Coordinates of C-alpha atoms and ligand atoms in Angstrom, one line a residue:
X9 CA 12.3 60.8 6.5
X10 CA 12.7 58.7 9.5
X11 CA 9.3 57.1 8.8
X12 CA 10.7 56.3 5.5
X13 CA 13.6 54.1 6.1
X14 CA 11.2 52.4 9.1
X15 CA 9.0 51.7 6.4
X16 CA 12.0 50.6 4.0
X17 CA 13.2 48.3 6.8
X18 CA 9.8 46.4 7.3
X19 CA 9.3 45.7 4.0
X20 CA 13.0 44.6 3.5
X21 CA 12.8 42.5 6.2
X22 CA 9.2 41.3 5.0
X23 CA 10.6 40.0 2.0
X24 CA 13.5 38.7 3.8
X25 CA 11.3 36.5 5.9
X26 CA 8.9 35.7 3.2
X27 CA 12.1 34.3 1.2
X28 CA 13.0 32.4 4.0
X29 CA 10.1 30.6 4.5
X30 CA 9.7 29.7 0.7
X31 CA 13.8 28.7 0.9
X32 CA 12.9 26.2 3.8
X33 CA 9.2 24.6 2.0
X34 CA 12.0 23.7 -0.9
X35 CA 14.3 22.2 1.0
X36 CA 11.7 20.4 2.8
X37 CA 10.1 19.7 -0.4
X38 CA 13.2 18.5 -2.4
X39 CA 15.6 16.6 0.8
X40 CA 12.8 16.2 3.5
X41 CA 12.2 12.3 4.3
X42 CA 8.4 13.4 4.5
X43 CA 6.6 16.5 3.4
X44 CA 4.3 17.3 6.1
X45 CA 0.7 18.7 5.3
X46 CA 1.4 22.1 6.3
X47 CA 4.1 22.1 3.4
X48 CA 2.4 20.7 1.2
X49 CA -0.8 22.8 1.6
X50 CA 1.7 26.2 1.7
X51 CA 3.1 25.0 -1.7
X52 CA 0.1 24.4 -3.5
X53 CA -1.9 27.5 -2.0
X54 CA 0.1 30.0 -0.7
X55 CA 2.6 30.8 -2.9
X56 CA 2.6 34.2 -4.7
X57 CA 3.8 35.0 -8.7
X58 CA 7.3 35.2 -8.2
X59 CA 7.4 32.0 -5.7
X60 CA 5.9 30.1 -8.2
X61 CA 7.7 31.3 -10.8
X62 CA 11.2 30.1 -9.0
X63 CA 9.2 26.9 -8.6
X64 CA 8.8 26.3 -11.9
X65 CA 12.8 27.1 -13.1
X66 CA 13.8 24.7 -10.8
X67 CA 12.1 21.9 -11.2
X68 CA 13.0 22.5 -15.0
X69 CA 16.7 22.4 -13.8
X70 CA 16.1 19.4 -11.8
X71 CA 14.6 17.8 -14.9
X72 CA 17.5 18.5 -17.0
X73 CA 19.7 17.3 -14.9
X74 CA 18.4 13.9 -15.2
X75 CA 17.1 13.6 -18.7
X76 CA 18.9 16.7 -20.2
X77 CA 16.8 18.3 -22.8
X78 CA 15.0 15.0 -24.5
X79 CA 11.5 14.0 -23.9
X80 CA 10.6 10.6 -24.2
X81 CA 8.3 9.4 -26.2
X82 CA 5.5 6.7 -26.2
X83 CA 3.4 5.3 -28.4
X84 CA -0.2 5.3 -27.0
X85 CA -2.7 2.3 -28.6
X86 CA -6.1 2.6 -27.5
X87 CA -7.4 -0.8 -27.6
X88 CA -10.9 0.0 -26.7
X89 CA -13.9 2.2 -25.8
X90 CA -16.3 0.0 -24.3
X91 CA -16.0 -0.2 -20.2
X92 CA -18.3 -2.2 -18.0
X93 CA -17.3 0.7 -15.1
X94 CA -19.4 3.9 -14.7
X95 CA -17.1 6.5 -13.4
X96 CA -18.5 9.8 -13.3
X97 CA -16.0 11.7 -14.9
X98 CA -15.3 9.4 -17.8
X99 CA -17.1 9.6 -21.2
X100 CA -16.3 5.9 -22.2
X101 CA -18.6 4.8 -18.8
X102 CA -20.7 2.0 -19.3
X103 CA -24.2 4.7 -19.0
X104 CA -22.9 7.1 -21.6
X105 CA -25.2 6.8 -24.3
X106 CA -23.4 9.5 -26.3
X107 CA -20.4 7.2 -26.4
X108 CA -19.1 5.5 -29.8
X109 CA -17.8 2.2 -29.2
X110 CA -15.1 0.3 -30.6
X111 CA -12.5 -2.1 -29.7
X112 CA -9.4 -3.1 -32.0
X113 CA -9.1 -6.8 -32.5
X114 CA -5.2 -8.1 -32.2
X115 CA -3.8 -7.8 -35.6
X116 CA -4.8 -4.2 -35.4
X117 CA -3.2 -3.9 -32.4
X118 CA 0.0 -5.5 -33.9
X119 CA 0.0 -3.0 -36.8
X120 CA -0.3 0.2 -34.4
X121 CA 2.8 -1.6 -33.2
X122 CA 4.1 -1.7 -36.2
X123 CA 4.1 1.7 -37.9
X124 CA 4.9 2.7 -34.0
X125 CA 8.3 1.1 -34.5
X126 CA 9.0 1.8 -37.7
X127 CA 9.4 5.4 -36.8
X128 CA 11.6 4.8 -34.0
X129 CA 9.6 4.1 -30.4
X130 CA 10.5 2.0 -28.1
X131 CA 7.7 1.9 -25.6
X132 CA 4.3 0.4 -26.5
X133 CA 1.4 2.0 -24.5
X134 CA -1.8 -0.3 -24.3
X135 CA -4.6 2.0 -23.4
X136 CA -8.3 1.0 -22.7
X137 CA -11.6 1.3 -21.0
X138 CA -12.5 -2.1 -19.5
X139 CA -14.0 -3.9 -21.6
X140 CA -15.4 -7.2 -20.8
X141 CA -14.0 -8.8 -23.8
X142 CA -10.9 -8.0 -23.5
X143 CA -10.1 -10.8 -21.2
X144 CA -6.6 -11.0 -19.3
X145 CA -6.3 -13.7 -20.7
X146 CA -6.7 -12.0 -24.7
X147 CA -4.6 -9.0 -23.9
X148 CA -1.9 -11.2 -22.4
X149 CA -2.0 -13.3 -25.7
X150 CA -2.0 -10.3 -27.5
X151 CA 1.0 -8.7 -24.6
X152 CA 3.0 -12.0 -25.5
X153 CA 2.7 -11.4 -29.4
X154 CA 4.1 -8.2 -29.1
X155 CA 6.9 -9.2 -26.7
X156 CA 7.9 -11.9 -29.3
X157 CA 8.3 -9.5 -31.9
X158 CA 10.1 -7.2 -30.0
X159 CA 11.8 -8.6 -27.3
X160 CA 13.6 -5.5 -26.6
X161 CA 11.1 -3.0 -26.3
X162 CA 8.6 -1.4 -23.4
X163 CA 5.5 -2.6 -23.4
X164 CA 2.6 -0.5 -20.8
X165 CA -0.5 -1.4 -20.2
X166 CA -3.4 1.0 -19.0
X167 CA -6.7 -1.4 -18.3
X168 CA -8.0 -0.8 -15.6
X169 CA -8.4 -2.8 -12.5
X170 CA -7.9 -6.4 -12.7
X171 CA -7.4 -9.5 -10.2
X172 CA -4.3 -10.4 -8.6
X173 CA -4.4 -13.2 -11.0
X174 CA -4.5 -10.9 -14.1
X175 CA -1.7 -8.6 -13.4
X176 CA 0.4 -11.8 -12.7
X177 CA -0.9 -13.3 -15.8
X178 CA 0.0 -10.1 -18.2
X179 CA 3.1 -9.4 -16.2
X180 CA 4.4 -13.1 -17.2
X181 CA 3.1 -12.3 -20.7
X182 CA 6.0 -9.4 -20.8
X183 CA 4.4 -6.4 -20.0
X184 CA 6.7 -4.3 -18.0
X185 CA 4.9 -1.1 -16.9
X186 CA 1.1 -0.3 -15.9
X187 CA -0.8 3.5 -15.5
X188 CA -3.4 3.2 -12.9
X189 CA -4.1 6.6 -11.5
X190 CA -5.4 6.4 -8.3
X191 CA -7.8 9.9 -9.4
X192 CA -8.0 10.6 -6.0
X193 CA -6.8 9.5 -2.3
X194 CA -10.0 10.6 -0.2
X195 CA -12.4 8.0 0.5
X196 CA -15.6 10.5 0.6
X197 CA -14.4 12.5 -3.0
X198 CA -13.4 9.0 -4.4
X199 CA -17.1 8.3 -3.4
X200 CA -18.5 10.5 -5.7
X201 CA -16.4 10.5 -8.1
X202 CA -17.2 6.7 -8.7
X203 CA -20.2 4.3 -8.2
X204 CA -21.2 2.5 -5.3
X205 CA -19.7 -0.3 -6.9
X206 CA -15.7 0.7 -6.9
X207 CA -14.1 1.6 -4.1
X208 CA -11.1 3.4 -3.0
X209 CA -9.2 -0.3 -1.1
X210 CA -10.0 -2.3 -4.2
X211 CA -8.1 0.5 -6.6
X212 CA -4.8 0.6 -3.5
X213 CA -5.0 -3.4 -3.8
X214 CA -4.2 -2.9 -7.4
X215 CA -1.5 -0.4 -7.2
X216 CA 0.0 -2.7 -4.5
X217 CA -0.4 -5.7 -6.3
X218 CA 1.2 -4.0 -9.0
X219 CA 4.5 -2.9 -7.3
X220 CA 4.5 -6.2 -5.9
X221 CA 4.9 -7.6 -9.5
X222 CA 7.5 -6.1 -10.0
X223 CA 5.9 -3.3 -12.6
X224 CA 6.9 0.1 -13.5
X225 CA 4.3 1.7 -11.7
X226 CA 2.5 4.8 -12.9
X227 CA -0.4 6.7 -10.9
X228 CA -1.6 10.2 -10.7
X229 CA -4.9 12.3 -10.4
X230 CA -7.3 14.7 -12.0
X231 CA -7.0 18.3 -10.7
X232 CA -9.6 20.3 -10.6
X233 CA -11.8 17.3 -10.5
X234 CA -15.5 18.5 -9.1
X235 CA -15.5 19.0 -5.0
X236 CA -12.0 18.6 -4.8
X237 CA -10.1 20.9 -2.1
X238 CA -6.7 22.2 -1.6
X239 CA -7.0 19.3 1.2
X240 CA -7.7 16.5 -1.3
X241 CA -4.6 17.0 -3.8
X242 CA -2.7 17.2 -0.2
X243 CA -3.9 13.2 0.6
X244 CA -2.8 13.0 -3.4
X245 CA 0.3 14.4 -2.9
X246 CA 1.2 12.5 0.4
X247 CA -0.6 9.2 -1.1
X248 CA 2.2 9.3 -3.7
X249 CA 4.7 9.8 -1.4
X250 CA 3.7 6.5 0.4
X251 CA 3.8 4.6 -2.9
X252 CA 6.8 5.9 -4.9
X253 CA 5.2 5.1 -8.2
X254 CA 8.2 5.8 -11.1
X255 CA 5.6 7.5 -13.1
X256 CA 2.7 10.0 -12.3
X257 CA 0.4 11.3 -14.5
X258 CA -1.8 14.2 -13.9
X259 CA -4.1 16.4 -16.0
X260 CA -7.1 18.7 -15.6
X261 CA -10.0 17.4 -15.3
X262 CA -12.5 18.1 -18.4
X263 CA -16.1 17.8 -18.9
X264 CA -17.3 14.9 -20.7
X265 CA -20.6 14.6 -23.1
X266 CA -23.2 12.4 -22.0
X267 CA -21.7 11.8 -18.2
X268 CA -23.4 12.8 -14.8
X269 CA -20.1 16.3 -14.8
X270 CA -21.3 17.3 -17.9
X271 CA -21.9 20.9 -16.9
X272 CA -19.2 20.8 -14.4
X273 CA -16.4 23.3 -15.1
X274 CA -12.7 22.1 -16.0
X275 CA -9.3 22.0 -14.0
X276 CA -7.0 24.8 -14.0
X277 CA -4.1 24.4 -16.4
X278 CA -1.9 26.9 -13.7
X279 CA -2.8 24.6 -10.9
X280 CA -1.7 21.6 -13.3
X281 CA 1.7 23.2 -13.9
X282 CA 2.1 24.1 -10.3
X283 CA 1.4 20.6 -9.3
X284 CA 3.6 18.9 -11.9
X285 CA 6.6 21.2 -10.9
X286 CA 6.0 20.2 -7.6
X287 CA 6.2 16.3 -8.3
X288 CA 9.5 17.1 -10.4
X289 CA 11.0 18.4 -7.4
X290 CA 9.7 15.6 -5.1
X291 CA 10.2 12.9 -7.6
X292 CA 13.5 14.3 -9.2
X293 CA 14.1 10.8 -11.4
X294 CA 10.0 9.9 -12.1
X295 CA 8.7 10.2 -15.5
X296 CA 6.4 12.8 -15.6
X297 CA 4.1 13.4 -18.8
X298 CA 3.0 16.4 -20.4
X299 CA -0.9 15.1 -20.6
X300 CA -3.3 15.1 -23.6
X301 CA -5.5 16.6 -21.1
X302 CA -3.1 19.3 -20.7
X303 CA -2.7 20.2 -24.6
X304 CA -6.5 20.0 -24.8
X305 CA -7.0 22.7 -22.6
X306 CA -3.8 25.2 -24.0
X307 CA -2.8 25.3 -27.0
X308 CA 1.0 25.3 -25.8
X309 CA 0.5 22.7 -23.2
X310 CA 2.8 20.2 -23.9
X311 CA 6.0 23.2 -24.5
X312 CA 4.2 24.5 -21.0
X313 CA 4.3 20.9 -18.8
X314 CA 7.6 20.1 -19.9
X315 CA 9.0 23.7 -19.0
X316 CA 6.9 23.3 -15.8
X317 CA 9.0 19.8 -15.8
X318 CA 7.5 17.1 -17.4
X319 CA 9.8 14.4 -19.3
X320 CA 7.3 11.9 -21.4
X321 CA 5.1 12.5 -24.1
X322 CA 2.4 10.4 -25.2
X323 CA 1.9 10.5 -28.9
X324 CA -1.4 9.0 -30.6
X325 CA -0.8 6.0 -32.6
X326 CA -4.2 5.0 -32.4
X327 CA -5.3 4.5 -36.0
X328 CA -7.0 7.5 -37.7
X329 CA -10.5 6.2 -37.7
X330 CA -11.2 5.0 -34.1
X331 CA -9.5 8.1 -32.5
X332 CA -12.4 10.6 -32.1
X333 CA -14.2 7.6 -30.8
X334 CA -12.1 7.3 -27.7
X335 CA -13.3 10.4 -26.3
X336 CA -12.9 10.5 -22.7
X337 CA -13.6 14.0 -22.1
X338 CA -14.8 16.6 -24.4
X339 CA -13.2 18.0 -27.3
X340 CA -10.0 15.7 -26.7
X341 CA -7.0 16.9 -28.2
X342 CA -6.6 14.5 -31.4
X343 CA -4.9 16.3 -34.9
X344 CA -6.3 13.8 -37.1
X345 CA -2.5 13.7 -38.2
X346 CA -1.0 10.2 -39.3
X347 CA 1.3 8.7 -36.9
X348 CA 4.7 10.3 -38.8
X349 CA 3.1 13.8 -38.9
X350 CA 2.1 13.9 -35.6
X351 CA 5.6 12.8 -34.2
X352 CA 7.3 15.8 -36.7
X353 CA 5.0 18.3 -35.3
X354 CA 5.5 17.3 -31.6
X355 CA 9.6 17.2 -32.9
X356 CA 8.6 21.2 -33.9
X357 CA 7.1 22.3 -30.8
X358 CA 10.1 21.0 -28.5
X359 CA 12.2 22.2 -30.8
X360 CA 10.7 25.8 -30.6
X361 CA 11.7 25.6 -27.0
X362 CA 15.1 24.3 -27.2
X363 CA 14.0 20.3 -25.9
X364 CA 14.3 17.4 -28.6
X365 CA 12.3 13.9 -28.9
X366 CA 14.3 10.8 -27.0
X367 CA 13.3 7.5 -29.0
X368 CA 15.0 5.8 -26.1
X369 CA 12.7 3.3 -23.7
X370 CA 13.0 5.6 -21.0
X371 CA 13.1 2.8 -18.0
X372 CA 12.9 4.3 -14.4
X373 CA 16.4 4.7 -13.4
X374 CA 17.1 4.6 -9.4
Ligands
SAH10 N1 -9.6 2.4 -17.9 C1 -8.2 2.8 -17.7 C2 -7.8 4.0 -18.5 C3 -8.7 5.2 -18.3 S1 -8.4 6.6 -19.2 C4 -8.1 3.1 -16.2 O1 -9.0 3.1 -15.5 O2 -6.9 3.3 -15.8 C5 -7.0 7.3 -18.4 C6 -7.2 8.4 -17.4 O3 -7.9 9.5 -18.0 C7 -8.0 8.1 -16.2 O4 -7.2 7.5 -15.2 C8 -8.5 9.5 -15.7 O5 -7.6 10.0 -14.7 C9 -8.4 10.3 -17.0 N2 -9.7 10.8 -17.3 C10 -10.9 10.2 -17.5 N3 -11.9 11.0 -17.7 C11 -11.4 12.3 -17.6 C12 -12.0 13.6 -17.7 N4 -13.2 13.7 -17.9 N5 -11.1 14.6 -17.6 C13 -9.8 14.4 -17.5 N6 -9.2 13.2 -17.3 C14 -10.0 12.2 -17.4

């Protein structure tokens, strides 16, 4: 009997402690000026069912409190497929043989923009490998056309890494935001996650030079990428920290077709979700999407990332025939839907979990 209530106690007071030390990672997490290593590292691997599951509620609530129950929406153009890079991870590389090319010239562009805003977005997304003929000085022509026709709205641009020169030059054009994820913030994984010819300074150059300009700035990595530790998405984690991008993407990595990880085996959608309720609670105002990567790999993903607390969705406006040609990882999620269908269905699935689509731009507020 005695032993009994001993017993009782120790495990009370087990719990007790073990709820203690979750209570203080969060508030180190959430107010701390810096989240040390150790924290991080005790969030992303040491947290059991229940801790994670507390996680995930409140970086929901945090969410909500900031952008209530909308999710914005953006219309994602992918301009084009061919890439003079050879990133190992990436199907569009320049050594995928498997790869389909094709690049959109700028009236097709201009129509994606079109039908875009015809059904009520107000954020352009520019997506595209880089490809040689898309010049900075063509995309800002095409950047300025758009920004004359809608002088109101958001435009993004996704391209890759570019000279000082050419993020000046677009940024002048009227493009407001840019998505350059930094994929990782180790030196020896970025190594071989890349060629010899890319490295980690020049891609931190660009992010600064970025920031500098005076861009929305959006960055992020892969998880799950191959050889990367618990230890690597810590330098992610605290590399974000450092820059204070207003927008982070992340999203499992996937095997691609034709590329050197073929065979390699994909990210964990849990470890995604943990991740992206972790940057909620870090980032309480960033805008956080529920990735294409994500929905490829789970059917509910997007419902999933934007209860695990993500804000943006990304919807496909790419035209119909070039879509399964952008195919930077392996069975990419892509409904073959026209532009209208695919926003109603999108409209259905937050709906089935209470959320609604926000056609507002969606700036980064402080
Ligand atoms: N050329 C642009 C756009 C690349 S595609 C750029 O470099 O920014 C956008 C993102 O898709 C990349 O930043 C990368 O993080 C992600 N991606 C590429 N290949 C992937 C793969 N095999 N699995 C998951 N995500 C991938």
């Amino acid at each position: 009997m005695e032993n009994d209530y001993f017993c009782d106690n120790v495990f009370c007071l087990n719990i007790k402690m073990r709820e203690n030390v979750f209570d203080n990672l969060l508030q180190q997490l959430s107010f701390g000026p810096k989240v040390p290593a150790e924290v991080w590292r005790a969030l992303i691997a040491e947290l059991d069912d229940v801790q994670k599951g507390r996680l995930a509620l409140l970086a929901r609530e945090v969410s909500q409190t900031h952008f209530g129950k909308g999710v914005y929406v953006r219309a994602l153009i992918e301009i084009s497929s061919y890439c003079r890079n050879n990133c190992h991870y990436c199907g569009l590389r320049s050594g995928n043989r498997l790869a389909q090319r094709y690049r959109l010239d700028k009236e097709q562009i201009l129509e994606c923009c079109h039908q875009a805003a015809a059904l009520g977005f107000n954020t352009f997304v520019l997506q595209g490998g880089e490809d040689p003929m898309q010049t900075d000085e063509w995309i800002a022509d095409v950047v300025a056309a758009i920004r004359d026709e809608y002088p109101a709205k958001a435009i993004t641009l996704s391209v890759g890494e570019r000279t000082t020169t050419g993020y000046e030059l677009l940024r002048n054009a009227g493009a407001d935001r840019y998505l350059l994820r930094h994929e990782t913030a180790n030196a020896g994984h970025y190594s071989h996650l890349h060629p010899r010819s890319m490295d980690i300074d020049n891609r931190r150059r660009c992010l600064a030079d970025l920031k500098r300009l005076g861009y929305q700035v959006g960055s992020g990595m892969m998880v799950g990428s191959p050889q990367q530790s618990v230890e690597h998405i810590v330098e992610d984690l605290m590399f974000l920290d450092e820059l204070q991008p207003q927008m982070i993407g992340i999203g499992p990595f996937i095997p691609a077709a034709g590329t050197p990880f073929a065979d390699e085996q994909a990210g964990s959608i849990d470890e995604t979700l943990l991740l992206i309720s972790l940057l909620r609670l870090r980032f309480p105002k960033a805008l956080i999407p529920a990735t294409t990567a994500v929905s490829t790999l789970c059917d509910n993903g997007t419902q999933r990332a934007v209860l695990a607390g993500a804000n943006v969705v990304m919807p496909n406006m790419t035209p119909i025939d070039y879509r399964d040609k952008y195919s930077i990882y392996n069975n990419k999620k892509s409904n073959g839907c026209e532009s209208a269908q695919q926003l109603e269905l999108l409209s259905e699935k937050l709906d089935g979990i209470g959320y609604y689509v926000d056609f507002a731009r969606g700036d980064y507020l402080q």
